[in-house]
Amino acid sequence: MSDSEFGAPPSANVRFTQIGKALPRTDAAGKAQGRTPYAGDYIMPGMLHAKVVRADRASARLKSLDVSKARALPGVACVITGADLPDRTASTDIPGQTGQKRLDTGQQILVKERVRYYGEPLVLIAAESRDVAAQAAALVEWELEPLPGVYDPLEALKPGAPIVQGTDNVVAEHRIRKGDVEGALAEADFVIENTYLTPFQEHAFLEPEVGLAWVDENGVVNIRMATQVIEHFRPIADAIGVPHNKVRIRGALVGGGFGGKEDVTVEIYLALLTLHTGRPVRLEYSREDSFLGHGKRHPFQLTYRTGVKKDGRITGLDVQILADAGAYVFLSPYVLLYAAVAAPGPYRIDNLHVHGRAVATNNMFTSAFRGFGGMQACAAYEQQMDEVAKAIGMDRMELRRRNFLKTGDPISTGFVPPSAIWADRCAEEAWAALGEPTQPSAPHIRIGRGIAAYQQSYGRLTFLHDTSECWVGVEVDGTVIVRSGVTDIGAGQISALGQIAVEVLGVTLDDVVIYNSDSAVTPLAGTTTATRALYMTGNACKQAAEAVRARLVARAAQEFGVAPDEIGMEFNRVFAIDQPDKSMAFVELVKICASEGIHRSELAMFRAPFTDRLDPETGQGQAHPDYTYGAHAIEVAVDIETGEITVLKSIAAHDIGQCINPAAVEGQIEGGAQNGQGYALSEEMLYREGKLVTPSFSEYLMPTSMDMPKVQCILLESRSGLGPFGAKGVGEPAITPVAPAIANAVADAIGTRVFEMPITPERVVRAIRETDEAAARTAPG
């Protein structure tokens, strides 16, 4: 098929020297050689070790708390309880915001009276060693009076249910209305209704939460830690009662975040303990602490009612979404909004109704996780597409072809994305790349195939006034410095800035050093969340570098006697494009500019589009700057005797706009495939009355390299994105379609669907047995 058959064709090819090349990342050597310091590697003389004591019930009243024995233990420097703290709370709203209205009143720092979830912090301890801190924790005595709790969102909505948050436990509600849904469903030849369940998920980053805090000679609380958001210095300062300029976050390279380090984790505890003791304090969560200490992916219940004609045209769609927010609000309203916007997927639905609610329970609080609501929606809408195709007897790819959005079509909120919509092209390429089906190795093995396409936003909600700053400068010897507050969570965010800067300035990646993640000395770049870092900070870096280049080019044009647009800069040389004899080394031009006082640095701010909030009644308007489109295809083998599932082929096709570094992009896609495969098949968090009963990697099973097939990556480049050079974001989109593609492949293999994830062997065997029993009951005779 030609590009024109898929909508907007790519723009004319641009000759890049650095962009689009699989250059070694600037952080690669240090990581490969074990020289890179992570947050847990930092220590200081005389530092104390901290421990958090947690509640062992999910819903209770704190009747008594005795820390006298812990305080008396030799080697204990400080014990803090809720009674020692003023009535301040930790912000749970979206991070990095300065002028937005608060969503909620926050989370109590330590329990003062009521426990709302299992593991809620009761006491902070700082001691001379980790062993002494652990001994002191064991000496803390408390009495909790059990209170009625609620652990199911449906139960939490019933009259008389225990109240966890607000007056009715509903912490957020969103609607999207377009067209006449009931009329469209009445007009349909078929109406297919199904409910899909998605689970809690643990981030399971390689590096648990860890940090080191100290008070410097200026009275500033310094915190060296793993975080996705250095702008947390503001809510930390508010929580501990000091001015914002008295808290400094020094971010380290992050050993995995996935959204789990988007919220405040250990920062406030560290700040309080170092202020109380006057000494450096280090706090490192154990793996079990990490399971209890940060928010999880929201479990969703999604009911889809789809009206469709015999020819496969979808006439209308009604979607009901129920999300478990857990014990505190955190980012549930935003996760729910993302899910509501994404609910129809990459399909043209003119008659649409989406009603979503996020409900508080006494389960662990839920918050940001890679995919951020769009993943749960995709898990439902792509399974539903297969179920609709099955119900009307149509090929599943053909059903998708007849309903895919095209470039220029409005999405669920009536907004027309400004970039190319290539979901159809990605799906076709991924499906074709599966090749010939694998033959079963035994009679009890069934082979199945699945496809899932998606629509995923990149960039934050447009009503948040999002901005990002970056500084680029050229030294007298021709080397380049980039300064940005962006945090690198392992995806190469820092290296990408370097690659952008050197492309613009005509030097190489070896010539650049990037300073990042220090709230006191690097320009604030916003959060490394929402697939926004490349889009926002990448554009800021490009703007800053272009401003510097313009001054250098103007001086070179004067030197060569040509117009500025006739100057080229590549591989550390500056030249007149049509007069190759007129050239000089980049460093010589820089020296000339330096001697003449020509400014060789620039601080730039990139501003995202700003719109009003979506219409509260209809949900119409613009929610995000733009969207990424793609698809994932899967082939599985299912043992129908044991329910065991083996993923045989995994094909990812994404329109990334313009690739900055193919190796980095493929790494993101491969990681997303692994994360999504675990979500689909094995990663199960089990709670009993709010208590986590799978609190370690012995019970919480993630796929290893032994479980993963080779992931084939197909990178399409429409060059239509809003990021630098036409790039789109791919960090979150890489995970979004994987789980539903696997679910569809399993359903294809066994002839029936498991409507709840993860699709464990037990659920597979149960579904097969129930299907066989139903067939036997309806069989003639």
mmCIF file with all atom_site columns, C-alpha atoms in Angstrom, residues 327-488:
data_model
loop_
_atom_site.group_PDB
_atom_site.id
_atom_site.type_symbol
_atom_site.label_atom_id
_atom_site.label_alt_id
_atom_site.label_comp_id
_atom_site.label_asym_id
_atom_site.label_entity_id
_atom_site.label_seq_id
_atom_site.pdbx_PDB_ins_code
_atom_site.Cartn_x
_atom_site.Cartn_y
_atom_site.Cartn_z
_atom_site.occupancy
_atom_site.B_iso_or_equiv
_atom_site.pdbx_formal_charge
_atom_site.auth_seq_id
_atom_site.auth_comp_id
_atom_site.auth_asym_id
_atom_site.auth_atom_id
_atom_site.pdbx_PDB_model_num
ATOM 1   C CA . ALA A 1 327 ? -7.268  4.846   50.095 1.00 0.00 ? 327 ALA A CA 1
ATOM 2   C CA . TYR A 1 328 ? -6.130  8.255   48.785 1.00 0.00 ? 328 TYR A CA 1
ATOM 3   C CA . VAL A 1 329 ? -6.921  10.299  45.697 1.00 0.00 ? 329 VAL A CA 1
ATOM 4   C CA . PHE A 1 330 ? -3.440  10.786  44.207 1.00 0.00 ? 330 PHE A CA 1
ATOM 5   C CA . LEU A 1 331 ? -3.702  10.901  40.384 1.00 0.00 ? 331 LEU A CA 1
ATOM 6   C CA . SER A 1 332 ? -6.938  8.935   39.996 1.00 0.00 ? 332 SER A CA 1
ATOM 7   C CA . PRO A 1 333 ? -8.927  11.813  38.422 1.00 0.00 ? 333 PRO A CA 1
ATOM 8   C CA . TYR A 1 334 ? -6.310  12.196  35.698 1.00 0.00 ? 334 TYR A CA 1
ATOM 9   C CA . VAL A 1 335 ? -5.852  8.470   35.090 1.00 0.00 ? 335 VAL A CA 1
ATOM 10  C CA . LEU A 1 336 ? -9.611  8.188   34.745 1.00 0.00 ? 336 LEU A CA 1
ATOM 11  C CA . LEU A 1 337 ? -9.735  11.119  32.322 1.00 0.00 ? 337 LEU A CA 1
ATOM 12  C CA . TYR A 1 338 ? -7.037  9.572   30.137 1.00 0.00 ? 338 TYR A CA 1
ATOM 13  C CA . ALA A 1 339 ? -8.984  6.303   30.089 1.00 0.00 ? 339 ALA A CA 1
ATOM 14  C CA . ALA A 1 340 ? -12.219 8.065   29.174 1.00 0.00 ? 340 ALA A CA 1
ATOM 15  C CA . VAL A 1 341 ? -10.595 9.957   26.296 1.00 0.00 ? 341 VAL A CA 1
ATOM 16  C CA . ALA A 1 342 ? -8.972  6.742   25.046 1.00 0.00 ? 342 ALA A CA 1
ATOM 17  C CA . ALA A 1 343 ? -12.080 4.567   25.508 1.00 0.00 ? 343 ALA A CA 1
ATOM 18  C CA . PRO A 1 344 ? -13.016 4.185   21.789 1.00 0.00 ? 344 PRO A CA 1
ATOM 19  C CA . GLY A 1 345 ? -9.397  3.560   20.777 1.00 0.00 ? 345 GLY A CA 1
ATOM 20  C CA . PRO A 1 346 ? -8.137  4.454   17.292 1.00 0.00 ? 346 PRO A CA 1
ATOM 21  C CA . TYR A 1 347 ? -11.613 4.078   15.794 1.00 0.00 ? 347 TYR A CA 1
ATOM 22  C CA . ARG A 1 348 ? -14.136 6.525   14.368 1.00 0.00 ? 348 ARG A CA 1
ATOM 23  C CA . ILE A 1 349 ? -17.115 6.476   16.743 1.00 0.00 ? 349 ILE A CA 1
ATOM 24  C CA . ASP A 1 350 ? -19.630 9.218   15.979 1.00 0.00 ? 350 ASP A CA 1
ATOM 25  C CA . ASN A 1 351 ? -22.126 8.165   18.652 1.00 0.00 ? 351 ASN A CA 1
ATOM 26  C CA . LEU A 1 352 ? -20.345 7.735   21.950 1.00 0.00 ? 352 LEU A CA 1
ATOM 27  C CA . HIS A 1 353 ? -21.074 7.767   25.659 1.00 0.00 ? 353 HIS A CA 1
ATOM 28  C CA . VAL A 1 354 ? -18.352 7.179   28.246 1.00 0.00 ? 354 VAL A CA 1
ATOM 29  C CA . HIS A 1 355 ? -19.037 7.326   31.969 1.00 0.00 ? 355 HIS A CA 1
ATOM 30  C CA . GLY A 1 356 ? -16.083 6.799   34.273 1.00 0.00 ? 356 GLY A CA 1
ATOM 31  C CA . ARG A 1 357 ? -15.851 6.826   38.050 1.00 0.00 ? 357 ARG A CA 1
ATOM 32  C CA . ALA A 1 358 ? -12.859 6.407   40.353 1.00 0.00 ? 358 ALA A CA 1
ATOM 33  C CA . VAL A 1 359 ? -13.840 5.128   43.780 1.00 0.00 ? 359 VAL A CA 1
ATOM 34  C CA . ALA A 1 360 ? -11.962 5.134   47.092 1.00 0.00 ? 360 ALA A CA 1
ATOM 35  C CA . THR A 1 361 ? -11.483 1.854   48.972 1.00 0.00 ? 361 THR A CA 1
ATOM 36  C CA . ASN A 1 362 ? -9.249  0.632   51.793 1.00 0.00 ? 362 ASN A CA 1
ATOM 37  C CA . ASN A 1 363 ? -6.947  -1.013  49.287 1.00 0.00 ? 363 ASN A CA 1
ATOM 38  C CA . MET A 1 364 ? -3.465  0.326   48.552 1.00 0.00 ? 364 MET A CA 1
ATOM 39  C CA . PHE A 1 365 ? -3.707  3.716   46.876 1.00 0.00 ? 365 PHE A CA 1
ATOM 40  C CA . THR A 1 366 ? -3.299  3.732   43.104 1.00 0.00 ? 366 THR A CA 1
ATOM 41  C CA . SER A 1 367 ? -1.567  6.332   40.998 1.00 0.00 ? 367 SER A CA 1
ATOM 42  C CA . ALA A 1 368 ? 0.619   6.748   37.923 1.00 0.00 ? 368 ALA A CA 1
ATOM 43  C CA . PHE A 1 369 ? 1.874   3.767   35.950 1.00 0.00 ? 369 PHE A CA 1
ATOM 44  C CA . ARG A 1 370 ? 3.220   3.618   32.406 1.00 0.00 ? 370 ARG A CA 1
ATOM 45  C CA . GLY A 1 371 ? 0.153   3.763   30.169 1.00 0.00 ? 371 GLY A CA 1
ATOM 46  C CA . PHE A 1 372 ? -1.780  5.940   32.660 1.00 0.00 ? 372 PHE A CA 1
ATOM 47  C CA . GLY A 1 373 ? -5.364  4.820   32.025 1.00 0.00 ? 373 GLY A CA 1
ATOM 48  C CA . GLY A 1 374 ? -4.907  4.479   28.287 1.00 0.00 ? 374 GLY A CA 1
ATOM 49  C CA . MET A 1 375 ? -3.524  0.989   28.818 1.00 0.00 ? 375 MET A CA 1
ATOM 50  C CA . GLN A 1 376 ? -6.573  -0.218  30.744 1.00 0.00 ? 376 GLN A CA 1
ATOM 51  C CA . ALA A 1 377 ? -8.849  1.258   28.086 1.00 0.00 ? 377 ALA A CA 1
ATOM 52  C CA . CYS A 1 378 ? -6.890  -0.457  25.310 1.00 0.00 ? 378 CYS A CA 1
ATOM 53  C CA . ALA A 1 379 ? -7.122  -3.772  27.159 1.00 0.00 ? 379 ALA A CA 1
ATOM 54  C CA . ALA A 1 380 ? -10.893 -3.461  26.871 1.00 0.00 ? 380 ALA A CA 1
ATOM 55  C CA . TYR A 1 381 ? -11.505 -1.851  23.474 1.00 0.00 ? 381 TYR A CA 1
ATOM 56  C CA . GLU A 1 382 ? -9.178  -4.203  21.577 1.00 0.00 ? 382 GLU A CA 1
ATOM 57  C CA . GLN A 1 383 ? -10.631 -7.325  23.173 1.00 0.00 ? 383 GLN A CA 1
ATOM 58  C CA . GLN A 1 384 ? -14.066 -5.929  22.398 1.00 0.00 ? 384 GLN A CA 1
ATOM 59  C CA . MET A 1 385 ? -13.147 -5.461  18.737 1.00 0.00 ? 385 MET A CA 1
ATOM 60  C CA . ASP A 1 386 ? -12.316 -9.160  18.487 1.00 0.00 ? 386 ASP A CA 1
ATOM 61  C CA . GLU A 1 387 ? -15.543 -10.104 20.262 1.00 0.00 ? 387 GLU A CA 1
ATOM 62  C CA . VAL A 1 388 ? -17.568 -7.903  17.907 1.00 0.00 ? 388 VAL A CA 1
ATOM 63  C CA . ALA A 1 389 ? -15.875 -9.455  14.877 1.00 0.00 ? 389 ALA A CA 1
ATOM 64  C CA . LYS A 1 390 ? -16.624 -12.938 16.229 1.00 0.00 ? 390 LYS A CA 1
ATOM 65  C CA . ALA A 1 391 ? -20.264 -12.067 16.917 1.00 0.00 ? 391 ALA A CA 1
ATOM 66  C CA . ILE A 1 392 ? -20.938 -10.801 13.379 1.00 0.00 ? 392 ILE A CA 1
ATOM 67  C CA . GLY A 1 393 ? -18.770 -13.400 11.635 1.00 0.00 ? 393 GLY A CA 1
ATOM 68  C CA . MET A 1 394 ? -16.233 -10.957 10.215 1.00 0.00 ? 394 MET A CA 1
ATOM 69  C CA . ASP A 1 395 ? -12.449 -11.159 10.019 1.00 0.00 ? 395 ASP A CA 1
ATOM 70  C CA . ARG A 1 396 ? -11.038 -9.157  12.929 1.00 0.00 ? 396 ARG A CA 1
ATOM 71  C CA . MET A 1 397 ? -8.586  -7.226  10.790 1.00 0.00 ? 397 MET A CA 1
ATOM 72  C CA . GLU A 1 398 ? -11.329 -6.368  8.318  1.00 0.00 ? 398 GLU A CA 1
ATOM 73  C CA . LEU A 1 399 ? -13.537 -5.037  11.130 1.00 0.00 ? 399 LEU A CA 1
ATOM 74  C CA . ARG A 1 400 ? -10.700 -2.790  12.207 1.00 0.00 ? 400 ARG A CA 1
ATOM 75  C CA . ARG A 1 401 ? -10.015 -1.603  8.648  1.00 0.00 ? 401 ARG A CA 1
ATOM 76  C CA . ARG A 1 402 ? -13.628 -0.479  8.284  1.00 0.00 ? 402 ARG A CA 1
ATOM 77  C CA . ASN A 1 403 ? -13.524 1.603   11.473 1.00 0.00 ? 403 ASN A CA 1
ATOM 78  C CA . PHE A 1 404 ? -9.989  2.948   11.843 1.00 0.00 ? 404 PHE A CA 1
ATOM 79  C CA . LEU A 1 405 ? -9.565  6.676   12.319 1.00 0.00 ? 405 LEU A CA 1
ATOM 80  C CA . LYS A 1 406 ? -7.947  8.430   9.369  1.00 0.00 ? 406 LYS A CA 1
ATOM 81  C CA . THR A 1 407 ? -5.708  11.466  9.455  1.00 0.00 ? 407 THR A CA 1
ATOM 82  C CA . GLY A 1 408 ? -7.936  14.513  9.982  1.00 0.00 ? 408 GLY A CA 1
ATOM 83  C CA . ASP A 1 409 ? -10.726 12.616  11.770 1.00 0.00 ? 409 ASP A CA 1
ATOM 84  C CA . PRO A 1 410 ? -11.954 13.854  15.167 1.00 0.00 ? 410 PRO A CA 1
ATOM 85  C CA . ILE A 1 411 ? -11.345 11.617  18.195 1.00 0.00 ? 411 ILE A CA 1
ATOM 86  C CA . SER A 1 412 ? -13.657 10.980  21.145 1.00 0.00 ? 412 SER A CA 1
ATOM 87  C CA . THR A 1 413 ? -13.522 14.560  22.429 1.00 0.00 ? 413 THR A CA 1
ATOM 88  C CA . GLY A 1 414 ? -14.140 16.109  18.998 1.00 0.00 ? 414 GLY A CA 1
ATOM 89  C CA . PHE A 1 415 ? -10.489 17.172  18.749 1.00 0.00 ? 415 PHE A CA 1
ATOM 90  C CA . VAL A 1 416 ? -8.648  16.590  15.479 1.00 0.00 ? 416 VAL A CA 1
ATOM 91  C CA . PRO A 1 417 ? -5.061  15.474  16.194 1.00 0.00 ? 417 PRO A CA 1
ATOM 92  C CA . PRO A 1 418 ? -2.561  17.696  14.376 1.00 0.00 ? 418 PRO A CA 1
ATOM 93  C CA . SER A 1 419 ? -0.393  14.772  13.264 1.00 0.00 ? 419 SER A CA 1
ATOM 94  C CA . ALA A 1 420 ? -0.766  11.690  11.067 1.00 0.00 ? 420 ALA A CA 1
ATOM 95  C CA . ILE A 1 421 ? -3.006  8.861   12.272 1.00 0.00 ? 421 ILE A CA 1
ATOM 96  C CA . TRP A 1 422 ? -1.290  5.684   11.113 1.00 0.00 ? 422 TRP A CA 1
ATOM 97  C CA . ALA A 1 423 ? -2.960  3.080   13.322 1.00 0.00 ? 423 ALA A CA 1
ATOM 98  C CA . ASP A 1 424 ? -4.127  1.248   10.200 1.00 0.00 ? 424 ASP A CA 1
ATOM 99  C CA . ARG A 1 425 ? -0.679  1.152   8.630  1.00 0.00 ? 425 ARG A CA 1
ATOM 100 C CA . CYS A 1 426 ? 0.937   -0.035  11.862 1.00 0.00 ? 426 CYS A CA 1
ATOM 101 C CA . ALA A 1 427 ? -1.656  -2.782  12.318 1.00 0.00 ? 427 ALA A CA 1
ATOM 102 C CA . GLU A 1 428 ? -1.198  -4.030  8.753  1.00 0.00 ? 428 GLU A CA 1
ATOM 103 C CA . GLU A 1 429 ? 2.580   -4.132  9.075  1.00 0.00 ? 429 GLU A CA 1
ATOM 104 C CA . ALA A 1 430 ? 2.562   -5.849  12.467 1.00 0.00 ? 430 ALA A CA 1
ATOM 105 C CA . TRP A 1 431 ? 0.014   -8.446  11.331 1.00 0.00 ? 431 TRP A CA 1
ATOM 106 C CA . ALA A 1 432 ? 1.918   -9.207  8.131  1.00 0.00 ? 432 ALA A CA 1
ATOM 107 C CA . ALA A 1 433 ? 5.185   -9.558  10.047 1.00 0.00 ? 433 ALA A CA 1
ATOM 108 C CA . LEU A 1 434 ? 3.822   -12.558 11.968 1.00 0.00 ? 434 LEU A CA 1
ATOM 109 C CA . GLY A 1 435 ? 4.429   -14.583 8.821  1.00 0.00 ? 435 GLY A CA 1
ATOM 110 C CA . GLU A 1 436 ? 3.306   -18.175 8.561  1.00 0.00 ? 436 GLU A CA 1
ATOM 111 C CA . PRO A 1 437 ? 1.688   -19.710 11.656 1.00 0.00 ? 437 PRO A CA 1
ATOM 112 C CA . THR A 1 438 ? 3.815   -21.932 13.871 1.00 0.00 ? 438 THR A CA 1
ATOM 113 C CA . GLN A 1 439 ? 2.758   -25.579 13.797 1.00 0.00 ? 439 GLN A CA 1
ATOM 114 C CA . PRO A 1 440 ? 1.657   -27.113 17.135 1.00 0.00 ? 440 PRO A CA 1
ATOM 115 C CA . SER A 1 441 ? 4.269   -29.348 18.748 1.00 0.00 ? 441 SER A CA 1
ATOM 116 C CA . ALA A 1 442 ? 1.704   -31.735 20.257 1.00 0.00 ? 442 ALA A CA 1
ATOM 117 C CA . PRO A 1 443 ? -2.073  -32.506 20.049 1.00 0.00 ? 443 PRO A CA 1
ATOM 118 C CA . HIS A 1 444 ? -2.785  -30.621 23.298 1.00 0.00 ? 444 HIS A CA 1
ATOM 119 C CA . ILE A 1 445 ? -1.031  -27.442 22.072 1.00 0.00 ? 445 ILE A CA 1
ATOM 120 C CA . ARG A 1 446 ? -3.127  -24.781 20.372 1.00 0.00 ? 446 ARG A CA 1
ATOM 121 C CA . ILE A 1 447 ? -1.651  -21.889 18.379 1.00 0.00 ? 447 ILE A CA 1
ATOM 122 C CA . GLY A 1 448 ? -3.365  -18.510 18.445 1.00 0.00 ? 448 GLY A CA 1
ATOM 123 C CA . ARG A 1 449 ? -2.758  -15.045 17.047 1.00 0.00 ? 449 ARG A CA 1
ATOM 124 C CA . GLY A 1 450 ? -3.808  -11.632 18.226 1.00 0.00 ? 450 GLY A CA 1
ATOM 125 C CA . ILE A 1 451 ? -3.583  -7.991  17.167 1.00 0.00 ? 451 ILE A CA 1
ATOM 126 C CA . ALA A 1 452 ? -4.175  -4.802  19.103 1.00 0.00 ? 452 ALA A CA 1
ATOM 127 C CA . ALA A 1 453 ? -3.981  -1.234  17.857 1.00 0.00 ? 453 ALA A CA 1
ATOM 128 C CA . TYR A 1 454 ? -3.989  1.842   20.059 1.00 0.00 ? 454 TYR A CA 1
ATOM 129 C CA . GLN A 1 455 ? -4.205  5.585   20.455 1.00 0.00 ? 455 GLN A CA 1
ATOM 130 C CA . GLN A 1 456 ? -1.983  7.032   23.211 1.00 0.00 ? 456 GLN A CA 1
ATOM 131 C CA . SER A 1 457 ? -1.400  10.639  24.166 1.00 0.00 ? 457 SER A CA 1
ATOM 132 C CA . TYR A 1 458 ? 2.009   12.211  24.622 1.00 0.00 ? 458 TYR A CA 1
ATOM 133 C CA . GLY A 1 459 ? 2.433   15.404  26.583 1.00 0.00 ? 459 GLY A CA 1
ATOM 134 C CA . ARG A 1 460 ? 0.411   16.444  29.602 1.00 0.00 ? 460 ARG A CA 1
ATOM 135 C CA . LEU A 1 461 ? -3.184  17.618  29.697 1.00 0.00 ? 461 LEU A CA 1
ATOM 136 C CA . THR A 1 462 ? -3.407  20.886  27.799 1.00 0.00 ? 462 THR A CA 1
ATOM 137 C CA . PHE A 1 463 ? -5.185  22.748  30.602 1.00 0.00 ? 463 PHE A CA 1
ATOM 138 C CA . LEU A 1 464 ? -2.081  22.372  32.821 1.00 0.00 ? 464 LEU A CA 1
ATOM 139 C CA . HIS A 1 465 ? -0.086  25.190  31.158 1.00 0.00 ? 465 HIS A CA 1
ATOM 140 C CA . ASP A 1 466 ? 2.861   22.834  30.712 1.00 0.00 ? 466 ASP A CA 1
ATOM 141 C CA . THR A 1 467 ? 6.307   24.366  30.148 1.00 0.00 ? 467 THR A CA 1
ATOM 142 C CA . SER A 1 468 ? 9.881   23.125  30.008 1.00 0.00 ? 468 SER A CA 1
ATOM 143 C CA . GLU A 1 469 ? 13.200  24.988  30.061 1.00 0.00 ? 469 GLU A CA 1
ATOM 144 C CA . CYS A 1 470 ? 16.630  24.088  28.741 1.00 0.00 ? 470 CYS A CA 1
ATOM 145 C CA . TRP A 1 471 ? 19.988  25.917  28.539 1.00 0.00 ? 471 TRP A CA 1
ATOM 146 C CA . VAL A 1 472 ? 22.506  25.283  25.782 1.00 0.00 ? 472 VAL A CA 1
ATOM 147 C CA . GLY A 1 473 ? 25.949  26.849  25.629 1.00 0.00 ? 473 GLY A CA 1
ATOM 148 C CA . VAL A 1 474 ? 29.147  26.539  23.616 1.00 0.00 ? 474 VAL A CA 1
ATOM 149 C CA . GLU A 1 475 ? 32.526  26.747  25.358 1.00 0.00 ? 475 GLU A CA 1
ATOM 150 C CA . VAL A 1 476 ? 35.512  28.556  23.817 1.00 0.00 ? 476 VAL A CA 1
ATOM 151 C CA . ASP A 1 477 ? 37.059  25.224  22.802 1.00 0.00 ? 477 ASP A CA 1
ATOM 152 C CA . GLY A 1 478 ? 33.981  24.297  20.773 1.00 0.00 ? 478 GLY A CA 1
ATOM 153 C CA . THR A 1 479 ? 32.502  21.848  23.261 1.00 0.00 ? 479 THR A CA 1
ATOM 154 C CA . VAL A 1 480 ? 28.812  22.027  24.141 1.00 0.00 ? 480 VAL A CA 1
ATOM 155 C CA . ILE A 1 481 ? 26.990  22.030  27.488 1.00 0.00 ? 481 ILE A CA 1
ATOM 156 C CA . VAL A 1 482 ? 23.300  21.317  27.962 1.00 0.00 ? 482 VAL A CA 1
ATOM 157 C CA . ARG A 1 483 ? 21.597  22.040  31.277 1.00 0.00 ? 483 ARG A CA 1
ATOM 158 C CA . SER A 1 484 ? 18.123  20.737  32.057 1.00 0.00 ? 484 SER A CA 1
ATOM 159 C CA . GLY A 1 485 ? 16.152  19.684  35.104 1.00 0.00 ? 485 GLY A CA 1
ATOM 160 C CA . VAL A 1 486 ? 14.832  16.618  33.271 1.00 0.00 ? 486 VAL A CA 1
ATOM 161 C CA . THR A 1 487 ? 15.286  13.330  35.108 1.00 0.00 ? 487 THR A CA 1
ATOM 162 C CA . ASP A 1 488 ? 16.522  10.276  33.241 1.00 0.00 ? 488 ASP A CA 1
#
